[in-house]
XYZ file of C-alpha atoms in Angstrom:
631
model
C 181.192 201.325 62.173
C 178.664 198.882 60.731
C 176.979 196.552 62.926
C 178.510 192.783 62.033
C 176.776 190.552 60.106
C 175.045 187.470 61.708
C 173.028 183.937 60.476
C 171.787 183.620 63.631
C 167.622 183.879 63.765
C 165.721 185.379 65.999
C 162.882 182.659 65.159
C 164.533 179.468 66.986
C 160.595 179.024 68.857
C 158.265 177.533 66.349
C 155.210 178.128 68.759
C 152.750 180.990 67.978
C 153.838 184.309 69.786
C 150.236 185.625 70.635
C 148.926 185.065 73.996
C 145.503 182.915 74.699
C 142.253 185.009 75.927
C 141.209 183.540 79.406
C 139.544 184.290 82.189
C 172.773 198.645 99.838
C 174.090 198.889 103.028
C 171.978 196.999 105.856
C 168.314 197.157 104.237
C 166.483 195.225 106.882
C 166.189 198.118 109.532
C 163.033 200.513 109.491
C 160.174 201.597 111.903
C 158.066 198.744 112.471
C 154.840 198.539 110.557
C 151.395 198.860 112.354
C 149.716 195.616 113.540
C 147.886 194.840 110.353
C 150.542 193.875 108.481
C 153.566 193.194 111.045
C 154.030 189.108 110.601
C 156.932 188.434 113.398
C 159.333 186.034 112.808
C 161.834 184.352 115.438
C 164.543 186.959 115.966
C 168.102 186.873 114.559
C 171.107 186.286 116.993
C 172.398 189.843 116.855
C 169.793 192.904 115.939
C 172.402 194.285 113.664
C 171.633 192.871 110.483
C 175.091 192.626 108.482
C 174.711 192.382 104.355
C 176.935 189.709 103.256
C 176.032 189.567 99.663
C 177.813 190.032 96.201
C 175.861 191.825 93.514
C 176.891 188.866 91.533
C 175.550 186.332 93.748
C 171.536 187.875 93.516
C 169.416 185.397 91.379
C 166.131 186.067 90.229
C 162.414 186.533 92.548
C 160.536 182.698 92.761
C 157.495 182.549 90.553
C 154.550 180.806 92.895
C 152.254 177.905 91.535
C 148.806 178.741 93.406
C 145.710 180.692 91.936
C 145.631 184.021 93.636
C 142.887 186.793 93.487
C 142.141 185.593 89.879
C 145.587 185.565 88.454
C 147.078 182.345 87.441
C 150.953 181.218 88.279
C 152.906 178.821 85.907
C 151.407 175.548 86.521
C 154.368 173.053 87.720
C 152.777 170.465 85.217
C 152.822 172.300 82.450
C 152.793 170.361 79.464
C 151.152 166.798 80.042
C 152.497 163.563 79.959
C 155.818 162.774 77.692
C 155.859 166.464 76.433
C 157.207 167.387 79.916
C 159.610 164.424 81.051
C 163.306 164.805 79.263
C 163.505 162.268 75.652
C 167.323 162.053 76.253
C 169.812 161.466 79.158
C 171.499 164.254 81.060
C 174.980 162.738 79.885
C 177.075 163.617 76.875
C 175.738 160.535 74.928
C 172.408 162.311 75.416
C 173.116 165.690 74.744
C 175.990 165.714 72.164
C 173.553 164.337 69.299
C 171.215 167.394 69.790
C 174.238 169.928 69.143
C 175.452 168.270 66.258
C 171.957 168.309 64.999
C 171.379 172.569 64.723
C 170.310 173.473 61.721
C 172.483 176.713 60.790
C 175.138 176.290 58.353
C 178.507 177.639 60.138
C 177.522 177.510 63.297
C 179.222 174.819 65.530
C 177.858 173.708 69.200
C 179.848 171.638 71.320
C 179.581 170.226 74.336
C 182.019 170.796 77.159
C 179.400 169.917 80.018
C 176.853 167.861 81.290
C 175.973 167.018 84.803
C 172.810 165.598 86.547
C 172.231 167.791 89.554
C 169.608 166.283 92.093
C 167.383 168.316 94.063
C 168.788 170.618 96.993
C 172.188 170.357 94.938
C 174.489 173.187 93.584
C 176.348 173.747 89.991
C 178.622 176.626 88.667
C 182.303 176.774 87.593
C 184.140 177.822 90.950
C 187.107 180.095 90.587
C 187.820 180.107 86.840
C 184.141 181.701 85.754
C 186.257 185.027 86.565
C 182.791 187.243 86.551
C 180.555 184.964 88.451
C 182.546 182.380 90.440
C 179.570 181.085 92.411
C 177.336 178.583 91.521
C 173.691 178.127 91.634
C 172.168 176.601 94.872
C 169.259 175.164 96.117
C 168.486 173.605 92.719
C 165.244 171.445 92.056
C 166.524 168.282 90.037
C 168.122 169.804 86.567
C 170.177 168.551 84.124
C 173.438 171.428 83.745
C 175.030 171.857 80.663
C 177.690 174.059 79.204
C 177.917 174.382 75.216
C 179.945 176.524 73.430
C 179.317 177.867 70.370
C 181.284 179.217 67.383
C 179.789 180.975 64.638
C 181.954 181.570 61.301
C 179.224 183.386 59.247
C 179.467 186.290 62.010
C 181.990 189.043 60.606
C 183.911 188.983 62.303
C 183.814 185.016 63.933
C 181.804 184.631 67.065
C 182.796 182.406 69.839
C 180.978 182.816 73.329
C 179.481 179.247 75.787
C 176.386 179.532 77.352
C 175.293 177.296 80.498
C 171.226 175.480 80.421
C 169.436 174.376 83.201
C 166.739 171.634 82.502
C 164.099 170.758 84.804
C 164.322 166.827 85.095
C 161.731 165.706 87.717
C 158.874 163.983 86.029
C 156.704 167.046 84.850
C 159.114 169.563 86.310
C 159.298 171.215 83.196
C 156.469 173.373 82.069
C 156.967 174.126 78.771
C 158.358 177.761 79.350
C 162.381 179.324 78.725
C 163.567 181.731 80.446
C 167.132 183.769 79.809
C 169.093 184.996 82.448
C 170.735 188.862 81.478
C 174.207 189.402 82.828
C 175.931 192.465 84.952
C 178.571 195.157 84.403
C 181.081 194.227 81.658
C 181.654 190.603 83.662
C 182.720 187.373 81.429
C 180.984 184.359 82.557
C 177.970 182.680 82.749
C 175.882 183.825 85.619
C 174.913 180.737 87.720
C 173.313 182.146 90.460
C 170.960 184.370 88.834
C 169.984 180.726 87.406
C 169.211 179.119 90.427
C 165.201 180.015 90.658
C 164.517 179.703 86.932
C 164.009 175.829 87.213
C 161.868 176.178 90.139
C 159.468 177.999 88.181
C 159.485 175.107 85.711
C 161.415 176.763 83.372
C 164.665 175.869 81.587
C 166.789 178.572 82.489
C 169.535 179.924 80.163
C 172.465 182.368 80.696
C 175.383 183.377 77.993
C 178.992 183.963 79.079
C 179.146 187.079 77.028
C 181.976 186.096 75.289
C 184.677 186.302 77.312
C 185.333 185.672 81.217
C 186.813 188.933 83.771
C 185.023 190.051 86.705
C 182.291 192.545 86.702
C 184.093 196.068 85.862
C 187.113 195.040 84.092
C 187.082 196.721 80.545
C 190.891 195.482 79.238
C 189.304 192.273 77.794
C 187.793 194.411 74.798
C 190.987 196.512 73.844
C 191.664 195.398 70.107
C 189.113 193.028 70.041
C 186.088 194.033 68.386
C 184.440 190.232 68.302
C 184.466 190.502 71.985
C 182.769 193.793 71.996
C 179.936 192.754 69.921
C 179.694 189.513 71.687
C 179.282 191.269 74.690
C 177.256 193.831 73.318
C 174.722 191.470 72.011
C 175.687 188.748 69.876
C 176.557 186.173 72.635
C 172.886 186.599 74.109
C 171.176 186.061 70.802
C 173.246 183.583 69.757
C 172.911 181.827 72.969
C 169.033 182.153 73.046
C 168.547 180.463 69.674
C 171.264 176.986 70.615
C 169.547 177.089 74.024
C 166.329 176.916 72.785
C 167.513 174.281 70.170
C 168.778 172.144 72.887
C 165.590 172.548 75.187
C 163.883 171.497 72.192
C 165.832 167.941 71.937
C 166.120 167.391 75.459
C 162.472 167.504 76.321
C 161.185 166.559 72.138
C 158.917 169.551 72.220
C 160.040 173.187 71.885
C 159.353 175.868 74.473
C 155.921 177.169 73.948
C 156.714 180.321 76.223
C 159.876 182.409 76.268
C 160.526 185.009 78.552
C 163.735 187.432 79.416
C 165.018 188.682 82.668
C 167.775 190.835 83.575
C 168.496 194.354 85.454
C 171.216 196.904 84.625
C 173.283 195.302 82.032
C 170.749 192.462 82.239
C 168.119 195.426 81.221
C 170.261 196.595 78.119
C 170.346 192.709 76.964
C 166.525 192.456 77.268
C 165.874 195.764 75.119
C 168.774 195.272 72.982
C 167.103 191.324 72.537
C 163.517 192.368 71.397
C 164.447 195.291 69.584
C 166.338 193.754 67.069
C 165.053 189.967 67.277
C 161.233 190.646 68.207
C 160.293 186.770 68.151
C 163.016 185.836 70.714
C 160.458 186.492 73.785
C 157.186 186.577 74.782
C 157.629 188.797 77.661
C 160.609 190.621 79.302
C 161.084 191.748 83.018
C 163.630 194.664 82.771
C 165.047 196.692 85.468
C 167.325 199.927 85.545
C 168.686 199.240 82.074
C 172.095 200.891 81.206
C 170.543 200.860 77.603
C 172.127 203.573 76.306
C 176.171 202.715 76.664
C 177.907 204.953 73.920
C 176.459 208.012 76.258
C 176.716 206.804 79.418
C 179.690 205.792 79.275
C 181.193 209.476 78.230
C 178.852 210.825 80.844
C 180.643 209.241 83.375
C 184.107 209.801 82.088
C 182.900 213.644 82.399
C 181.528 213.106 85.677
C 185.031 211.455 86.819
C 186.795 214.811 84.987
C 184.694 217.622 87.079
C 185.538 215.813 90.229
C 188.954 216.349 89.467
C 191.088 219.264 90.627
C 194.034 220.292 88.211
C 196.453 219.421 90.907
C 194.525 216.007 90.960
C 192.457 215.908 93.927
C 189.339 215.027 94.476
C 186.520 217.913 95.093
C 184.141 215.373 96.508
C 186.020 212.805 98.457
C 183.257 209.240 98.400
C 185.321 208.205 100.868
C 184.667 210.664 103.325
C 181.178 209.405 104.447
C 181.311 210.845 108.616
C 178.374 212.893 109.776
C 178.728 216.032 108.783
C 180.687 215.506 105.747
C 179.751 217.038 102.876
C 178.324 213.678 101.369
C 176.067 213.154 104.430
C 174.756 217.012 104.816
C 173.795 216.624 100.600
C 172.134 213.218 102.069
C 170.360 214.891 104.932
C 169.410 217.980 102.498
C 167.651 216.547 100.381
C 166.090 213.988 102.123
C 164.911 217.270 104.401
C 163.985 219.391 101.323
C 162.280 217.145 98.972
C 160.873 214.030 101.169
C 157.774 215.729 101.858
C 156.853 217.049 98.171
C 154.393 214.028 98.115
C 152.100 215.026 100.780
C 154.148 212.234 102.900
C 157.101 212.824 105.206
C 158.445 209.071 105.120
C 162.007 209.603 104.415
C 161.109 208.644 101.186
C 161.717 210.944 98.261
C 158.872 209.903 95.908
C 158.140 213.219 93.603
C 161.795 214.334 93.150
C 160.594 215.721 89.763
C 158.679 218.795 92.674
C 161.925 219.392 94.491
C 164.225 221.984 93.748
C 166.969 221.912 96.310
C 168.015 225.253 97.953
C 172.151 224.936 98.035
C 172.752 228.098 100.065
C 170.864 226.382 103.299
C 173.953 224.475 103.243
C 176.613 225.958 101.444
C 179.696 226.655 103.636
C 179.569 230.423 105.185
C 183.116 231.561 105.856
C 185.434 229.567 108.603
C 182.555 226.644 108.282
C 184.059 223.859 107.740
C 181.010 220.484 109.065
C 177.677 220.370 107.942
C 178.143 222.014 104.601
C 179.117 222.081 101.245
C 181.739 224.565 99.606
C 180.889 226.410 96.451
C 183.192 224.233 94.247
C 181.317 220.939 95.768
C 178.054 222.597 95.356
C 178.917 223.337 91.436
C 180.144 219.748 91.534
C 176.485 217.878 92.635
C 174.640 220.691 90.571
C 176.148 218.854 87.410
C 176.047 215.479 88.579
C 172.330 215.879 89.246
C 171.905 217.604 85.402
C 171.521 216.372 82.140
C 174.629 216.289 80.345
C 173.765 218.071 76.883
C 176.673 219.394 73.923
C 177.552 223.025 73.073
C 175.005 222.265 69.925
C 171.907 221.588 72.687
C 171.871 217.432 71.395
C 171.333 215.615 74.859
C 174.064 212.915 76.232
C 172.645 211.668 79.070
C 169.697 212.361 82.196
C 171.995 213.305 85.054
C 171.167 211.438 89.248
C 167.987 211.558 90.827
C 167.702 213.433 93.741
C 167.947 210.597 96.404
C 170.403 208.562 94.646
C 173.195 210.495 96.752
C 171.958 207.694 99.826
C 173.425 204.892 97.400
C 176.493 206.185 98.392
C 179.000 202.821 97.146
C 177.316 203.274 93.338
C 178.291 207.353 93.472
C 181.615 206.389 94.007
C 182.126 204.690 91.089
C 181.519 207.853 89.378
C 183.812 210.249 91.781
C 186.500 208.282 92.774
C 189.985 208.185 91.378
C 190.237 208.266 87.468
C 192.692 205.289 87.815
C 189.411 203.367 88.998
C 187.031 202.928 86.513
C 186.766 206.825 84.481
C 188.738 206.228 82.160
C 188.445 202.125 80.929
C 186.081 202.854 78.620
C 188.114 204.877 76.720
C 190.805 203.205 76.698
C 190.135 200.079 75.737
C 186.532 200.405 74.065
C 186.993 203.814 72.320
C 190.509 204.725 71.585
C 192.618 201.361 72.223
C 194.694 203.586 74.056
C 196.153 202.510 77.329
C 198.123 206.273 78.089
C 194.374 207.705 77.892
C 194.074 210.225 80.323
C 191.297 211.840 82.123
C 192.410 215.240 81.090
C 191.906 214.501 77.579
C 188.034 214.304 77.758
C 186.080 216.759 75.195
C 183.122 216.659 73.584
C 184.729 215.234 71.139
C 184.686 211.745 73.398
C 180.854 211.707 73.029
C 181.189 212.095 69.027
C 183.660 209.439 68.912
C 181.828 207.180 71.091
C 178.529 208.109 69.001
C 180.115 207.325 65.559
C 181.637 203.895 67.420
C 179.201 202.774 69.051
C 181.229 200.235 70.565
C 179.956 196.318 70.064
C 177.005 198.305 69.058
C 175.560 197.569 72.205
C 173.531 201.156 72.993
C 169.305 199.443 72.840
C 168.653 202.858 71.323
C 165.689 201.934 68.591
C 162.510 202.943 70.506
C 160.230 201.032 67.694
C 159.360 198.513 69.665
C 155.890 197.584 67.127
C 157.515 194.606 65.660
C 157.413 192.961 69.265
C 154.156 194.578 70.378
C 152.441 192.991 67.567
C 153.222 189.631 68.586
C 151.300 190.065 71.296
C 154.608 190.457 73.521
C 155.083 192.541 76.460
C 157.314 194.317 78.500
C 157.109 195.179 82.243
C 160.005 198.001 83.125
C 160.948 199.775 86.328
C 163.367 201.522 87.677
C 165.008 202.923 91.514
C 164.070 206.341 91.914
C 166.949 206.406 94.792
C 169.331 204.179 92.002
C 173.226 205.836 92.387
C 174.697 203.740 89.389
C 172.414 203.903 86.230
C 170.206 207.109 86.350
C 166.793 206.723 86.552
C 165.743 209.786 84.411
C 167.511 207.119 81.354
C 165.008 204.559 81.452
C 161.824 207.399 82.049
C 163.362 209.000 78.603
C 163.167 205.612 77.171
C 160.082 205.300 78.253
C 158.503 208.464 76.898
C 160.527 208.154 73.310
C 158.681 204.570 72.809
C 155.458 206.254 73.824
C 156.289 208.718 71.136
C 156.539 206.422 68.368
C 154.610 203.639 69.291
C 151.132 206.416 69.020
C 151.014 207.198 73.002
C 148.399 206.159 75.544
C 147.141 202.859 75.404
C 149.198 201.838 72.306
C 152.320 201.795 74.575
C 150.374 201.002 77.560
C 148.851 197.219 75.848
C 152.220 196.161 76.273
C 154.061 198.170 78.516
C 153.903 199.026 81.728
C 156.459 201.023 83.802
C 156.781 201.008 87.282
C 158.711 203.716 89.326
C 160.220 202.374 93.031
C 160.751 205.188 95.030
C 163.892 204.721 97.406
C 165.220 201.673 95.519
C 168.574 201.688 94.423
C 170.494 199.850 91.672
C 168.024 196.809 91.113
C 167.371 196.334 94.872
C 167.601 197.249 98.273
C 167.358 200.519 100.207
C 169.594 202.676 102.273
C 168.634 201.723 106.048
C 168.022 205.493 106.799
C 165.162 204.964 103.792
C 163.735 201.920 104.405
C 161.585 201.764 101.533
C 159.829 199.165 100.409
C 161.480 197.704 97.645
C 160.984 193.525 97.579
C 158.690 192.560 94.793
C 159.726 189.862 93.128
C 162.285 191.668 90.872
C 165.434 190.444 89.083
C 167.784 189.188 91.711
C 166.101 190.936 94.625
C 165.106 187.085 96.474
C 168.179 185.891 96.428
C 169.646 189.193 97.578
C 167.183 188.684 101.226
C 168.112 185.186 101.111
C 171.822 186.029 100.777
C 172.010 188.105 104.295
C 173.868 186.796 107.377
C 170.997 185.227 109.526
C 168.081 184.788 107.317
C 165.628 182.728 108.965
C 163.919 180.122 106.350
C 161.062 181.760 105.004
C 163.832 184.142 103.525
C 166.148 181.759 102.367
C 163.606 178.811 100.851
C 163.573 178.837 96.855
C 160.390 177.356 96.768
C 157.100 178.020 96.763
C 158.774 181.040 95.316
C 157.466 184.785 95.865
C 158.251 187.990 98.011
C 158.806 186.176 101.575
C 155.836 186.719 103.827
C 153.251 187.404 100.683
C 153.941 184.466 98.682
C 150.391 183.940 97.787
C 149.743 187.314 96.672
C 150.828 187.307 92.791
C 151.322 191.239 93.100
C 154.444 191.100 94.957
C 155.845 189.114 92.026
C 156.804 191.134 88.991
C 158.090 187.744 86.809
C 154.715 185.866 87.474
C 152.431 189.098 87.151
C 154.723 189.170 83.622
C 153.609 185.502 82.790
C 150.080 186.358 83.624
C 149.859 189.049 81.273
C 151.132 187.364 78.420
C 149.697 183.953 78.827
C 146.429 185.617 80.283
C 145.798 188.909 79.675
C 145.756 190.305 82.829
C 147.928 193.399 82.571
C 149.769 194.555 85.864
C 147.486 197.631 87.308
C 149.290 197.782 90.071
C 152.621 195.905 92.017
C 153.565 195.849 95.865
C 156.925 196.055 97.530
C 158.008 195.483 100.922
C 160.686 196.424 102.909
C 161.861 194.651 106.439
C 162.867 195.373 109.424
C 166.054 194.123 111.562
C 164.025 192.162 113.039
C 162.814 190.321 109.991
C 159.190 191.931 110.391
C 157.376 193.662 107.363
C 158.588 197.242 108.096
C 155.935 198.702 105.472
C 154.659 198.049 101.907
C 153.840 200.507 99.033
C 151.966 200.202 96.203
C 154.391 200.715 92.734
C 152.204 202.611 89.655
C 152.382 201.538 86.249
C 153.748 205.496 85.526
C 152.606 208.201 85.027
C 150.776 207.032 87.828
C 151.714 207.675 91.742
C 151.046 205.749 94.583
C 148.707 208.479 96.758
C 148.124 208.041 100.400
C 144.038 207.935 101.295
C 144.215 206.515 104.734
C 147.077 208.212 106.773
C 146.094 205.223 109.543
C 147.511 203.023 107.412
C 151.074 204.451 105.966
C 153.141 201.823 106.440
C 150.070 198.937 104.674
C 149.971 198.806 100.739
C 145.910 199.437 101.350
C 146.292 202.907 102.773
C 147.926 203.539 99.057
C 146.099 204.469 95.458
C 147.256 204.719 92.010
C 146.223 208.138 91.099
């Protein structure tokens, strides 16, 4: 299938691209750190620190606005004077001119929002935004609008809204866009991951994708292929380019800085986006991208398959989590057999790549029945952990990590019941097909799904020149302990772009990717882990400020950062991001932290632009970021 044809351009920002020269379960337990970097806290009510958050309630990490160690934040002021304050009001007189006024022949924008918010307030679309029905809080004084947009040049006709937040304080707005990447297969724009973009100064921009169901429903694209590319990637260009047109007439000057955000799906947006419109961004923040959907996708489906007995049961139950169940001896195992392959016994599996796990330790003798795995379970995790390859040697997909068996709730999705989630691709992406079973499932699935290529939304080009010469950049990373999306995908991605981009420092002058060992799909980590894994990435503040019993320094938008090291730039991927492309000081190095119950720092870690480790040199200092090198 052909990819559609589209008018929309890639070139809505008329500024010039090149950068100025100038100077999962509860997460919050762990040991306690040593002195040096313990900051206490009051305590919370209850030591048992319950999780009470929705993947689709996680906005993005705070950007700060003070000078640290020589790297510069996003000045609130921005652009000076008039350039900064809004030229129209935040009320459909205002804004409806500017949408009538887009330049592209065939494209229509109209308004169906727009709403002065005032600062502290909330905005989002309640119950009937299907994939994200809760709305950005905690907002700085914006202007919210909703546009839709209809494009009858696309082939086939495009239709897909998009929601803008606009800084409105006097200077609020700094000059800089930022877009907002989405999660799953979810319809709807995603509010909350909006929430922090205006307190960076930024107007903030997410797309609906074209359609509105919650996060892992697939039946909205059966027999309809404009939904599947909308999702796939027209909705966020198309979005990008009438949000930026809009920006431009609110404010009367257009953004002088664009930049992308998004993990998982989000990720796959933000490759997809500067692969095949290079001007779009300056810089992207990507995380765990499920890039490469018309093979993961089939992967899984196989996954589901080899799980399944011909009688129809399960051979690994991921329901069956008690201690000494087979899912919590593979858990123990490897944590056991691999943690200490780094030099470091820390119950965190950093150099999985060294680890070669020894089944028989734990495969079931005769009459055993706890604390073991049976031959047919064993043969099970042996695949899952594999890359999936065809008869004809042509790789499918990078199988799990060893360590991504602790995020337990993301395995699941692959091993549970085919009725789940197996077999929706399939049916209503591949085949159209709703009596598609799980039985059917050949190689020829993968073909099919190659030829497809369904909304043609696999970010599989890995000539990403067109974008490095603009003097763009890109700063990746990836959970090593990530259970959903597995993180051998994005280090193949990784190593293909090195390939054709010439290697070395021609990949490395624009981007840098950053392993997090023990993280799991775009944040947290297990409590038995503990890893430090808070660093400013996409969604991972709101995610601390979402649990039950935050005290304020976790919950505050603003000044924005990694709570308890908001001055310290390196615990912020997004503003180390801005840094780099406004200033030219690339990211040597980022720090996560991880807490404790008692909202303490539990420990920080150093994270290594790769192939770079983080190498303990002071074994006084484990648990403190400065006991840690890049080597």
């Amino acid at each position: 299938m052909m990819a559609p044809r589209s008018s929309f351009s890639g070139r809505a920002s008329s500024r010039d691209p090149k950068p100025k020269p100038s100077a999962s379960g509860p997460p919050l337990r762990g040991t306690a750190a040593s002195n040096n970097i313990v900051k206490p806290l009051p305590e919370p009510a209850s030591t048992t620190v319950i999780i009470m958050v929705s993947a689709l309630l996680l906005a993005l990490g705070l950007l700060a606005t003070r000078h640290v160690n020589g790297v510069p934040a996003p000045r609130p002021e921005g652009l000076q004077g008039d350039a900064a304050a809004a030229a129209v009001s935040c009320t459909s007189q205002g804004i409806a001119p500017i949408l009538s006024s887009f330049p592209q022949a065939g494209i229509t924008l109209t308004l169906e929002r727009a709403s002065a918010v005032g600062a502290g307030g909330s905005f989002g679309e309640g119950a009937g935004n299907l994939g994200v029905p809760y709305p950005a809080t905690r907002l700085p004084a914006v202007c919210a609008v909703i546009v839709r947009v209809r494009n009858a040049t696309d082939q086939p006709a495009s239709d897909f809204r998009f929601g803008l937040l606009l800084p409105t304080a006097s200077g609020a707005w700094n000059g800089r866009f930022l877009a907002i990447g989405n999660g799953g297969f979810l319809g709807g724009i995603n509010w909350p991951f909006m929430a922090s973009g205006p307190h960076y100064g930024f107007a903030t921009m997410s797309t609906d994708t074209g359609h509105n169901s919650a996060g892992f429903d697939l039946s909205w694209g059966r027999g309809r292929p404009a939904d599947l590319y909308e999702w796939g990637y027209r909705a966020m260009r198309g979005s990008v380019a009438a949000a930026k047109h809009v920006t431009q007439g609110f404010y009367g000057s257009s953004p002088r800085r664009s930049y992308f955000t998004g993990c998982s799906t989000g990720g796959r947006q933000g490759l997809k986006a500067i692969q095949g419109e290079p001007d779009s961004f300056d810089g992207a923040l990507i995380g765990a991208p499920a890039w490469d959907t018309k093979h993961l996708m089939p992967w899984a489906t196989k996954v589901g398959k080899d799980n399944l007995r011909s009688d129809g049961s399960l051979i690994l139950d991921p329901t069956d989590t008690s201690v000494g169940g087979p899912l919590d001896t593979l858990r123990r195992q490897v944590s056991l057999q691999c943690d200490g392959r780094d030099g470091v016994t820390d119950n965190i599996v950093s150099s999985p790549e060294l680890c070669v796990l020894n089944y028989t330790t734990f495969t079931c003798r005769p009459g055993q029945v706890t604390a073991c795995l049976t031959g047919e379970q064993v043969k099970l995790v042996q695949t899952f952990y594999s890359d999936y390859s065809l008869a004809d040697g042509s790789l499918v997909h990078n199988g799990m990590e060893l360590s991504s068996e602790t995020e337990l709730n993301n395995w699941a999705s692959y091993l549970s019941s085919p009725a789940v989630a197996n077999v929706q691709y399939e049916r209503n992406f591949l085949y159209n097909d709703t009596t598609w079973s799980l039985s059917q499932y050949s190689e020829d699935v993968v073909r099919d799904s190659r030829r497809v290529n369904p909304g043609q939304a696999s970010a599989d080009s890995f000539d990403l020149r067109p974008f490095r010469a603009r003097g763009a950049k890109v700063i990746l990373y990836h959970g090593m302990g990530d259970g959903l999306v597995p993180t051998r995908s994005t280090t193949h991605y990784y190593n293909r772009t090195r390939e054709v981009t010439g290697g070395g420092k021609g990949l490395d002058d624009f981007l840098r990717y950053f392993l997090v060992p023990g993280m799991g799909h775009c944040w947290f980590s297990p409590a038995a882990t503990n890893a430090p894994w808070m660093f400013g990435g996409v969604g991972q503040a709101a995610a601390l400020a979402a649990v039950a019993g935050a005290p304020a320094e976790f919950t505050r938008p603003s000044p924005p950062g990694t709570p308890l090291f908001r001055s310290d730039p390196d615990y912020d991927a997004l503003r180390r991001l801005v840094a780099w492309v406004e200033d030219g000081a690339a990211p040597e190095v980022l720090k996560a932290a991880a807490y404790t119950a008692g909202w303490r720092v539990a420990r920080t870690r150093k994270l290594c632009p790769y192939p770079r480790k983080a190498v303990l040199v002071d074994a006084a200092r484990e648990d403190d970021e400065a006991g840690w090198v890049c080597q």
